[in-house]
């Protein structure tokens, strides 16, 4: 009977709407904080040679909270945040907020493995990291915050291999960057939604009791 089908169709749509509104927003994404005002969960400020990695002072840029990491590097030295941890999830994203001071040069990078292999984040591997949700690139605005996400799985880390650090490598001159809100995050799985009531329903307001 058409009336019965109409009622079932409406119930199905209502159930699907409640699922989208109430269930999906509460699906949690696992994360481990590595920097939030201070280094956390075993992380620490890190620099090589004459480069510097310090907590920000008054009037320096901060993305969230009270302090960020001020990174200064030159002549191919590096600075940033030491992590030295195995990525905790099967598909781990290393996320951070980055700010480049106007006039600065330098390259975003991370280090991995026993041999401390340095991976520059640039156009050559742009499909493996993003900036503000777009394929990775270095043509981003100065003096404002950007979110980078490094999809570690795509860099073919071996099982048990550690991410050693994330930060910048200085140019021949000097580069000044800031970094904040650093996390390991689990890449969310794709949620497939099926209508609670299957079938091809046609909405009709005709009564047919035959």
Coordinates of C-alpha atoms in Angstrom, one line a residue:
X1 CA 0.0 0.0 0.0
X2 CA 1.3 3.4 -0.9
X3 CA 0.5 5.0 2.5
X4 CA 2.6 2.3 4.2
X5 CA 5.5 2.9 1.9
X6 CA 5.3 6.7 2.5
X7 CA 5.4 6.2 6.3
X8 CA 8.4 3.9 6.0
X9 CA 10.2 6.3 3.6
X10 CA 9.6 9.2 6.1
X11 CA 10.9 7.1 9.0
X12 CA 14.0 6.2 7.1
X13 CA 14.8 9.8 6.2
X14 CA 14.3 10.8 9.8
X15 CA 16.6 8.1 11.2
X16 CA 19.2 9.0 8.6
X17 CA 19.0 12.7 9.6
X18 CA 19.3 12.0 13.3
X19 CA 22.4 9.7 12.5
X20 CA 24.1 12.5 10.6
X21 CA 23.3 15.2 13.2
X22 CA 24.0 13.2 16.4
X23 CA 26.4 10.4 15.6
X24 CA 28.9 11.5 13.0
X25 CA 30.0 14.8 14.8
X26 CA 30.8 12.7 17.9
X27 CA 33.1 10.2 16.1
X28 CA 36.4 10.9 18.0
X29 CA 39.7 11.2 16.2
X30 CA 42.5 9.9 18.4
X31 CA 45.4 12.4 19.0
X32 CA 48.5 12.9 21.1
X33 CA 49.6 16.4 21.9
X34 CA 53.3 17.1 21.4
X35 CA 53.3 20.9 21.9
X36 CA 50.6 23.0 23.5
X37 CA 52.1 26.0 25.3
X38 CA 54.9 23.6 26.3
X39 CA 56.5 20.4 24.9
X40 CA 54.4 17.4 26.0
X41 CA 54.4 13.7 26.1
X42 CA 58.2 13.3 25.8
X43 CA 58.8 16.1 23.2
X44 CA 61.4 18.8 23.7
X45 CA 62.7 22.0 22.1
X46 CA 65.5 21.1 19.6
X47 CA 68.1 22.9 17.5
X48 CA 71.4 22.1 15.9
X49 CA 74.7 24.1 15.9
X50 CA 74.0 27.8 16.2
X51 CA 70.3 27.7 15.4
X52 CA 67.8 28.4 18.1
X53 CA 64.5 26.9 19.4
X54 CA 62.8 28.8 22.2
X55 CA 59.5 29.6 23.7
X56 CA 58.0 32.8 22.4
X57 CA 58.2 36.0 24.3
X58 CA 55.7 38.8 24.8
X59 CA 54.5 40.3 21.4
X60 CA 55.7 37.3 19.4
X61 CA 53.0 35.4 17.4
X62 CA 51.1 32.6 19.0
X63 CA 48.4 30.5 17.3
X64 CA 46.7 29.1 20.4
X65 CA 47.2 29.4 24.1
X66 CA 50.0 31.5 25.6
X67 CA 53.2 30.4 23.9
X68 CA 54.5 29.0 20.7
X69 CA 58.0 27.8 19.5
X70 CA 60.3 30.5 18.0
X71 CA 62.6 28.9 15.5
X72 CA 65.7 30.6 14.0
X73 CA 68.0 28.8 11.7
X74 CA 70.7 29.7 9.2
X75 CA 73.5 28.2 7.1
X76 CA 71.7 24.9 6.8
X77 CA 71.2 24.4 10.5
X78 CA 67.9 23.2 11.8
X79 CA 65.5 23.9 14.7
X80 CA 62.1 22.9 15.9
X81 CA 60.6 20.2 18.2
X82 CA 62.3 16.9 19.1
X83 CA 59.8 14.0 19.1
X84 CA 61.8 10.8 18.9
X85 CA 58.7 8.6 18.9
X86 CA 57.2 5.8 16.7
X87 CA 53.9 7.1 15.1
X88 CA 51.2 5.8 17.4
X89 CA 48.5 4.9 14.8
X90 CA 48.3 2.8 11.7
X91 CA 47.7 5.9 9.6
X92 CA 49.3 8.8 11.6
X93 CA 49.3 12.5 10.6
X94 CA 51.8 14.8 12.1
X95 CA 50.1 18.2 12.4
X96 CA 51.4 21.6 13.3
X97 CA 50.6 25.3 12.9
X98 CA 53.4 27.3 11.1
X99 CA 54.1 31.0 10.8
X100 CA 56.9 32.4 8.6
X101 CA 58.2 35.8 9.5
X102 CA 58.3 38.3 6.5
X103 CA 61.6 38.2 4.7
X104 CA 62.6 34.8 6.0
X105 CA 63.9 32.0 3.9
X106 CA 64.1 28.3 4.9
X107 CA 62.4 25.0 4.4
X108 CA 59.9 23.0 6.5
X109 CA 61.2 19.6 7.2
X110 CA 61.1 16.6 9.5
X111 CA 63.7 13.9 10.5
X112 CA 63.1 10.2 10.7
X113 CA 64.9 6.9 11.5
X114 CA 68.1 5.7 13.0
X115 CA 70.1 7.6 10.4
X116 CA 68.3 10.8 11.1
X117 CA 67.2 11.2 7.5
X118 CA 66.0 14.7 6.8
X119 CA 62.9 15.1 4.6
X120 CA 62.3 18.6 3.2
X121 CA 58.7 19.4 2.7
X122 CA 58.5 20.9 -0.8
X123 CA 56.9 20.5 -4.2
X124 CA 58.7 17.2 -4.8
X125 CA 56.5 15.4 -2.2
X126 CA 53.5 17.7 -2.2
X127 CA 51.1 14.8 -2.5
X128 CA 52.2 13.5 0.9
X129 CA 51.7 16.7 3.0
X130 CA 49.2 19.5 2.9
X131 CA 49.1 23.1 3.9
X132 CA 45.7 24.5 4.8
X133 CA 44.1 21.4 3.3
X134 CA 45.8 21.9 -0.1
X135 CA 48.8 19.9 -1.6
X136 CA 52.0 21.0 0.1
X137 CA 53.9 24.0 -1.3
X138 CA 56.1 26.8 0.0
X139 CA 54.3 29.7 -1.7
X140 CA 52.3 30.6 1.4
X141 CA 51.7 34.0 3.0
X142 CA 54.1 35.4 5.5
X143 CA 53.1 36.8 8.9
X144 CA 50.1 34.5 9.4
X145 CA 49.4 31.1 10.7
X146 CA 49.0 28.0 8.4
X147 CA 48.2 24.4 9.3
X148 CA 50.4 21.7 7.9
X149 CA 49.6 18.0 7.9
X150 CA 52.3 15.4 7.1
X151 CA 50.8 12.0 6.1
X152 CA 53.6 9.8 7.5
X153 CA 52.3 6.6 6.0
X154 CA 53.0 7.9 2.5
X155 CA 56.7 8.5 3.4
X156 CA 57.1 4.7 3.8
X157 CA 58.3 4.7 7.4
X158 CA 59.4 1.2 8.4
X159 CA 57.6 -0.6 11.2
X160 CA 59.0 0.7 14.5
X161 CA 60.8 3.7 12.8
X162 CA 60.7 6.9 14.8
X163 CA 59.8 10.4 13.8
X164 CA 62.8 12.3 15.3
X165 CA 61.9 16.0 14.9
X166 CA 59.8 18.5 13.0
X167 CA 60.8 22.1 12.2
X168 CA 62.8 24.1 9.7
X169 CA 66.1 24.1 7.9
X170 CA 67.7 27.4 7.5
X171 CA 68.9 28.9 4.2
X172 CA 72.2 30.5 3.5
X173 CA 70.8 33.6 5.3
X174 CA 68.6 33.5 8.3
X175 CA 65.1 32.2 8.6
X176 CA 62.7 32.9 11.5
X177 CA 59.5 30.8 11.8
X178 CA 57.1 30.0 14.6
X179 CA 55.4 26.7 15.3
X180 CA 52.4 25.8 17.6
X181 CA 49.8 23.1 18.3
X182 CA 51.8 20.1 17.3
X183 CA 50.0 16.7 17.4
X184 CA 50.1 13.2 16.2
X185 CA 46.6 12.5 14.9
X186 CA 44.9 9.4 13.6
X187 CA 43.7 9.9 10.0
X188 CA 39.9 9.5 10.2
X189 CA 38.4 6.6 8.3
X190 CA 35.9 7.2 5.6
X191 CA 32.4 6.9 7.0
X192 CA 29.9 5.2 4.6
X193 CA 26.3 6.0 5.4
X194 CA 23.5 3.7 4.2
X195 CA 19.9 4.6 4.5
X196 CA 18.3 2.8 7.5
X197 CA 15.5 1.6 5.2
X198 CA 16.6 0.3 1.9
X199 CA 14.6 0.6 -1.3
X200 CA 13.7 3.1 -4.0
X201 CA 10.8 5.0 -2.5
X202 CA 8.7 7.5 -4.4
X203 CA 7.2 10.2 -2.3
X204 CA 3.4 10.4 -2.9
X205 CA 0.5 11.7 -1.0
X206 CA -2.0 9.4 -2.7
X207 CA -4.0 6.9 -0.6
X208 CA -4.3 3.5 -2.2
X209 CA -6.0 1.0 0.1
X210 CA -6.5 -1.6 -2.6

